[in-house]
JSON list of C-alpha atoms in Angstrom, two decimals:
[
{"chain": "A", "resi": 1, "resn": "MET", "atom": "CA", "xyz": [34.32, -66.83, -75.41]},
{"chain": "A", "resi": 2, "resn": "ASN", "atom": "CA", "xyz": [31.83, -69.14, -73.79]},
{"chain": "A", "resi": 3, "resn": "ASN", "atom": "CA", "xyz": [34.23, -70.01, -71.00]},
{"chain": "A", "resi": 4, "resn": "LEU", "atom": "CA", "xyz": [34.90, -66.37, -70.27]},
{"chain": "A", "resi": 5, "resn": "THR", "atom": "CA", "xyz": [31.20, -65.56, -70.24]},
{"chain": "A", "resi": 6, "resn": "ARG", "atom": "CA", "xyz": [30.49, -68.50, -67.91]},
{"chain": "A", "resi": 7, "resn": "GLU", "atom": "CA", "xyz": [33.32, -67.40, -65.61]},
{"chain": "A", "resi": 8, "resn": "VAL", "atom": "CA", "xyz": [32.01, -63.81, -65.52]},
{"chain": "A", "resi": 9, "resn": "VAL", "atom": "CA", "xyz": [28.50, -65.08, -64.75]},
{"chain": "A", "resi": 10, "resn": "GLU", "atom": "CA", "xyz": [29.84, -67.31, -61.96]},
{"chain": "A", "resi": 11, "resn": "ARG", "atom": "CA", "xyz": [31.81, -64.46, -60.45]},
{"chain": "A", "resi": 12, "resn": "LYS", "atom": "CA", "xyz": [28.79, -62.18, -60.62]},
{"chain": "A", "resi": 13, "resn": "LYS", "atom": "CA", "xyz": [26.72, -64.87, -58.90]},
{"chain": "A", "resi": 14, "resn": "LYS", "atom": "CA", "xyz": [29.33, -65.30, -56.15]},
{"chain": "A", "resi": 15, "resn": "LEU", "atom": "CA", "xyz": [29.47, -61.55, -55.68]},
{"chain": "A", "resi": 16, "resn": "GLU", "atom": "CA", "xyz": [25.66, -61.35, -55.45]},
{"chain": "A", "resi": 17, "resn": "ASP", "atom": "CA", "xyz": [25.66, -64.23, -52.97]},
{"chain": "A", "resi": 18, "resn": "ARG", "atom": "CA", "xyz": [28.24, -62.44, -50.83]},
{"chain": "A", "resi": 19, "resn": "GLU", "atom": "CA", "xyz": [26.27, -59.20, -51.02]},
{"chain": "A", "resi": 20, "resn": "ASN", "atom": "CA", "xyz": [23.10, -61.05, -49.98]},
{"chain": "A", "resi": 21, "resn": "GLU", "atom": "CA", "xyz": [24.97, -62.70, -47.14]},
{"chain": "A", "resi": 22, "resn": "VAL", "atom": "CA", "xyz": [26.30, -59.33, -45.95]},
{"chain": "A", "resi": 23, "resn": "ALA", "atom": "CA", "xyz": [22.82, -57.80, -46.19]},
{"chain": "A", "resi": 24, "resn": "THR", "atom": "CA", "xyz": [21.40, -60.70, -44.16]},
{"chain": "A", "resi": 25, "resn": "ARG", "atom": "CA", "xyz": [24.08, -60.27, -41.51]},
{"chain": "A", "resi": 26, "resn": "GLU", "atom": "CA", "xyz": [23.41, -56.54, -41.32]},
{"chain": "A", "resi": 27, "resn": "LYS", "atom": "CA", "xyz": [19.68, -57.17, -40.94]},
{"chain": "A", "resi": 28, "resn": "ASN", "atom": "CA", "xyz": [20.36, -59.72, -38.19]},
{"chain": "A", "resi": 29, "resn": "MET", "atom": "CA", "xyz": [22.61, -57.20, -36.42]},
{"chain": "A", "resi": 30, "resn": "GLU", "atom": "CA", "xyz": [19.88, -54.56, -36.62]},
{"chain": "A", "resi": 31, "resn": "ASN", "atom": "CA", "xyz": [17.35, -57.01, -35.18]},
{"chain": "A", "resi": 32, "resn": "LYS", "atom": "CA", "xyz": [19.72, -57.91, -32.35]},
{"chain": "A", "resi": 33, "resn": "GLU", "atom": "CA", "xyz": [20.34, -54.23, -31.62]},
{"chain": "A", "resi": 34, "resn": "GLU", "atom": "CA", "xyz": [16.59, -53.64, -31.45]},
{"chain": "A", "resi": 35, "resn": "GLU", "atom": "CA", "xyz": [16.17, -56.63, -29.12]},
{"chain": "A", "resi": 36, "resn": "LEU", "atom": "CA", "xyz": [18.95, -55.33, -26.89]},
{"chain": "A", "resi": 37, "resn": "GLN", "atom": "CA", "xyz": [17.35, -51.89, -26.81]},
{"chain": "A", "resi": 38, "resn": "VAL", "atom": "CA", "xyz": [14.01, -53.40, -25.78]},
{"chain": "A", "resi": 39, "resn": "LYS", "atom": "CA", "xyz": [15.70, -55.46, -23.07]},
{"chain": "A", "resi": 40, "resn": "ALA", "atom": "CA", "xyz": [17.55, -52.38, -21.80]},
{"chain": "A", "resi": 41, "resn": "GLU", "atom": "CA", "xyz": [14.26, -50.48, -21.57]},
{"chain": "A", "resi": 42, "resn": "GLU", "atom": "CA", "xyz": [12.66, -53.40, -19.73]},
{"chain": "A", "resi": 43, "resn": "LEU", "atom": "CA", "xyz": [15.55, -53.50, -17.29]},
{"chain": "A", "resi": 44, "resn": "GLN", "atom": "CA", "xyz": [15.28, -49.77, -16.65]},
{"chain": "A", "resi": 45, "resn": "SER", "atom": "CA", "xyz": [11.56, -50.13, -16.04]},
{"chain": "A", "resi": 46, "resn": "HIS", "atom": "CA", "xyz": [12.12, -53.06, -13.69]},
{"chain": "A", "resi": 47, "resn": "GLU", "atom": "CA", "xyz": [14.83, -51.16, -11.83]},
{"chain": "A", "resi": 48, "resn": "ALA", "atom": "CA", "xyz": [12.49, -48.20, -11.37]},
{"chain": "A", "resi": 49, "resn": "LYS", "atom": "CA", "xyz": [9.79, -50.52, -10.03]},
{"chain": "A", "resi": 50, "resn": "LEU", "atom": "CA", "xyz": [12.24, -52.10, -7.60]},
{"chain": "A", "resi": 51, "resn": "LYS", "atom": "CA", "xyz": [13.31, -48.68, -6.35]},
{"chain": "A", "resi": 52, "resn": "GLU", "atom": "CA", "xyz": [9.67, -47.68, -5.85]},
{"chain": "A", "resi": 53, "resn": "GLU", "atom": "CA", "xyz": [8.91, -50.91, -4.03]},
{"chain": "A", "resi": 54, "resn": "GLY", "atom": "CA", "xyz": [12.00, -50.40, -1.88]},
{"chain": "A", "resi": 55, "resn": "ARG", "atom": "CA", "xyz": [10.69, -46.97, -0.92]},
{"chain": "A", "resi": 56, "resn": "ARG", "atom": "CA", "xyz": [7.30, -48.47, -0.11]},
{"chain": "A", "resi": 57, "resn": "LEU", "atom": "CA", "xyz": [8.94, -51.10, 2.06]},
{"chain": "A", "resi": 58, "resn": "GLN", "atom": "CA", "xyz": [10.87, -48.41, 3.94]},
{"chain": "A", "resi": 59, "resn": "ASN", "atom": "CA", "xyz": [7.64, -46.46, 4.44]},
{"chain": "A", "resi": 60, "resn": "VAL", "atom": "CA", "xyz": [5.88, -49.55, 5.78]},
{"chain": "A", "resi": 61, "resn": "ALA", "atom": "CA", "xyz": [8.75, -50.36, 8.12]},
{"chain": "A", "resi": 62, "resn": "HIS", "atom": "CA", "xyz": [8.79, -46.75, 9.32]},
{"chain": "A", "resi": 63, "resn": "ARG", "atom": "CA", "xyz": [5.02, -46.79, 9.87]},
{"chain": "A", "resi": 64, "resn": "LEU", "atom": "CA", "xyz": [5.24, -50.03, 11.84]},
{"chain": "A", "resi": 65, "resn": "GLN", "atom": "CA", "xyz": [8.03, -48.56, 13.95]},
{"chain": "A", "resi": 66, "resn": "ARG", "atom": "CA", "xyz": [5.91, -45.48, 14.70]},
{"chain": "A", "resi": 67, "resn": "GLU", "atom": "CA", "xyz": [2.97, -47.70, 15.64]},
{"chain": "A", "resi": 68, "resn": "ARG", "atom": "CA", "xyz": [5.18, -49.72, 17.98]},
{"chain": "A", "resi": 69, "resn": "GLU", "atom": "CA", "xyz": [6.47, -46.54, 19.58]},
{"chain": "A", "resi": 70, "resn": "GLN", "atom": "CA", "xyz": [2.90, -45.27, 19.96]},
{"chain": "A", "resi": 71, "resn": "LEU", "atom": "CA", "xyz": [1.86, -48.55, 21.57]},
{"chain": "A", "resi": 72, "resn": "ASP", "atom": "CA", "xyz": [4.79, -48.34, 23.96]},
{"chain": "A", "resi": 73, "resn": "ALA", "atom": "CA", "xyz": [3.89, -44.75, 24.83]},
{"chain": "A", "resi": 74, "resn": "ASP", "atom": "CA", "xyz": [0.23, -45.70, 25.34]},
{"chain": "A", "resi": 75, "resn": "LYS", "atom": "CA", "xyz": [1.27, -48.62, 27.52]},
{"chain": "A", "resi": 76, "resn": "LYS", "atom": "CA", "xyz": [3.40, -46.38, 29.72]},
{"chain": "A", "resi": 77, "resn": "LYS", "atom": "CA", "xyz": [0.62, -43.79, 30.04]},
{"chain": "A", "resi": 78, "resn": "ARG", "atom": "CA", "xyz": [-1.94, -46.38, 31.07]},
{"chain": "A", "resi": 79, "resn": "GLU", "atom": "CA", "xyz": [0.34, -48.20, 33.45]},
{"chain": "A", "resi": 80, "resn": "LYS", "atom": "CA", "xyz": [-0.97, -48.39, 37.00]},
{"chain": "A", "resi": 81, "resn": "PRO", "atom": "CA", "xyz": [2.18, -48.79, 39.07]},
{"chain": "A", "resi": 82, "resn": "SER", "atom": "CA", "xyz": [1.17, -51.11, 41.90]},
{"chain": "A", "resi": 83, "resn": "ARG", "atom": "CA", "xyz": [-1.36, -53.25, 40.06]},
{"chain": "A", "resi": 84, "resn": "GLU", "atom": "CA", "xyz": [0.72, -53.48, 36.86]},
{"chain": "A", "resi": 85, "resn": "LYS", "atom": "CA", "xyz": [3.78, -54.57, 38.78]},
{"chain": "A", "resi": 86, "resn": "GLN", "atom": "CA", "xyz": [1.78, -57.28, 40.50]},
{"chain": "A", "resi": 87, "resn": "GLN", "atom": "CA", "xyz": [0.38, -58.53, 37.19]},
{"chain": "A", "resi": 88, "resn": "GLY", "atom": "CA", "xyz": [3.75, -58.51, 35.46]},
{"chain": "A", "resi": 89, "resn": "ASP", "atom": "CA", "xyz": [3.37, -55.50, 33.14]},
{"chain": "A", "resi": 90, "resn": "ARG", "atom": "CA", "xyz": [0.32, -56.76, 31.28]},
{"chain": "A", "resi": 91, "resn": "ILE", "atom": "CA", "xyz": [-0.97, -54.96, 28.24]},
{"chain": "A", "resi": 92, "resn": "SER", "atom": "CA", "xyz": [-4.54, -54.87, 27.03]},
{"chain": "A", "resi": 93, "resn": "LEU", "atom": "CA", "xyz": [-5.80, -57.61, 24.75]},
{"chain": "A", "resi": 94, "resn": "ARG", "atom": "CA", "xyz": [-6.32, -55.03, 21.99]},
{"chain": "A", "resi": 95, "resn": "GLN", "atom": "CA", "xyz": [-2.74, -53.79, 22.32]},
{"chain": "A", "resi": 96, "resn": "ALA", "atom": "CA", "xyz": [-1.41, -57.34, 22.32]},
{"chain": "A", "resi": 97, "resn": "LYS", "atom": "CA", "xyz": [-3.34, -58.17, 19.16]},
{"chain": "A", "resi": 98, "resn": "ILE", "atom": "CA", "xyz": [-2.06, -55.05, 17.42]},
{"chain": "A", "resi": 99, "resn": "LEU", "atom": "CA", "xyz": [1.50, -55.73, 18.54]},
{"chain": "A", "resi": 100, "resn": "ASN", "atom": "CA", "xyz": [1.33, -59.36, 17.41]},
{"chain": "A", "resi": 101, "resn": "GLU", "atom": "CA", "xyz": [-0.12, -58.34, 14.04]},
{"chain": "A", "resi": 102, "resn": "MET", "atom": "CA", "xyz": [2.65, -55.78, 13.53]},
{"chain": "A", "resi": 103, "resn": "LYS", "atom": "CA", "xyz": [5.29, -58.36, 14.42]},
{"chain": "A", "resi": 104, "resn": "ARG", "atom": "CA", "xyz": [3.69, -60.87, 12.06]},
{"chain": "A", "resi": 105, "resn": "GLN", "atom": "CA", "xyz": [3.54, -58.36, 9.19]},
{"chain": "A", "resi": 106, "resn": "THR", "atom": "CA", "xyz": [7.13, -57.30, 9.78]},
{"chain": "A", "resi": 107, "resn": "ARG", "atom": "CA", "xyz": [8.29, -60.92, 9.83]},
{"chain": "A", "resi": 108, "resn": "LEU", "atom": "CA", "xyz": [6.34, -61.70, 6.65]},
{"chain": "A", "resi": 109, "resn": "LEU", "atom": "CA", "xyz": [7.73, -58.68, 4.88]},
{"chain": "A", "resi": 110, "resn": "GLU", "atom": "CA", "xyz": [11.29, -59.52, 5.89]},
{"chain": "A", "resi": 111, "resn": "GLU", "atom": "CA", "xyz": [10.92, -63.15, 4.79]},
{"chain": "A", "resi": 112, "resn": "GLN", "atom": "CA", "xyz": [9.31, -62.26, 1.49]},
{"chain": "A", "resi": 113, "resn": "PHE", "atom": "CA", "xyz": [11.84, -59.57, 0.77]},
{"chain": "A", "resi": 114, "resn": "LYS", "atom": "CA", "xyz": [14.69, -62.01, 1.41]},
{"chain": "A", "resi": 115, "resn": "ASN", "atom": "CA", "xyz": [13.12, -64.97, -0.39]},
{"chain": "A", "resi": 116, "resn": "ASN", "atom": "CA", "xyz": [11.07, -63.51, -3.20]},
{"chain": "A", "resi": 117, "resn": "GLY", "atom": "CA", "xyz": [12.20, -59.95, -3.69]},
{"chain": "A", "resi": 118, "resn": "CYS", "atom": "CA", "xyz": [10.29, -56.72, -3.32]},
{"chain": "A", "resi": 119, "resn": "PRO", "atom": "CA", "xyz": [7.24, -57.37, -5.55]},
{"chain": "A", "resi": 120, "resn": "ALA", "atom": "CA", "xyz": [5.92, -60.29, -3.51]},
{"chain": "A", "resi": 121, "resn": "ALA", "atom": "CA", "xyz": [6.35, -58.39, -0.26]},
{"chain": "A", "resi": 122, "resn": "PHE", "atom": "CA", "xyz": [4.19, -55.53, -1.44]},
{"chain": "A", "resi": 123, "resn": "LYS", "atom": "CA", "xyz": [1.51, -57.78, -2.89]},
{"chain": "A", "resi": 124, "resn": "GLU", "atom": "CA", "xyz": [1.16, -59.37, 0.55]},
{"chain": "A", "resi": 125, "resn": "LEU", "atom": "CA", "xyz": [1.17, -55.99, 2.25]},
{"chain": "A", "resi": 126, "resn": "GLU", "atom": "CA", "xyz": [-1.56, -54.60, 0.01]},
{"chain": "A", "resi": 127, "resn": "ALA", "atom": "CA", "xyz": [-3.71, -57.70, 0.55]}
]
């Protein structure tokens, strides 16, 4: 009878061990599912931020284009035909500074967008 009792106890222990192991695995799976859910939410948030920054970049590029067009229009309005032709189509120092700054900002934005992604480009723009 002792042997049978010992065998029953051993089998019960093995069964409990297996049940504990299954419970541990289930808990680990639940934890992993929660981690994946958090990561999915983070990715969605990041994607939304990237879309917003992309829109901002388009707005900045559009604004710079409008400013360039306005400068070109101002330049044509202020042009004095005979004198300007003699001086080689010069623009005012103020216009040149604005144009150079716009070119510099555009170049910086393009480089940062290519090299670092959208967030860095907008940090530089806002600064």
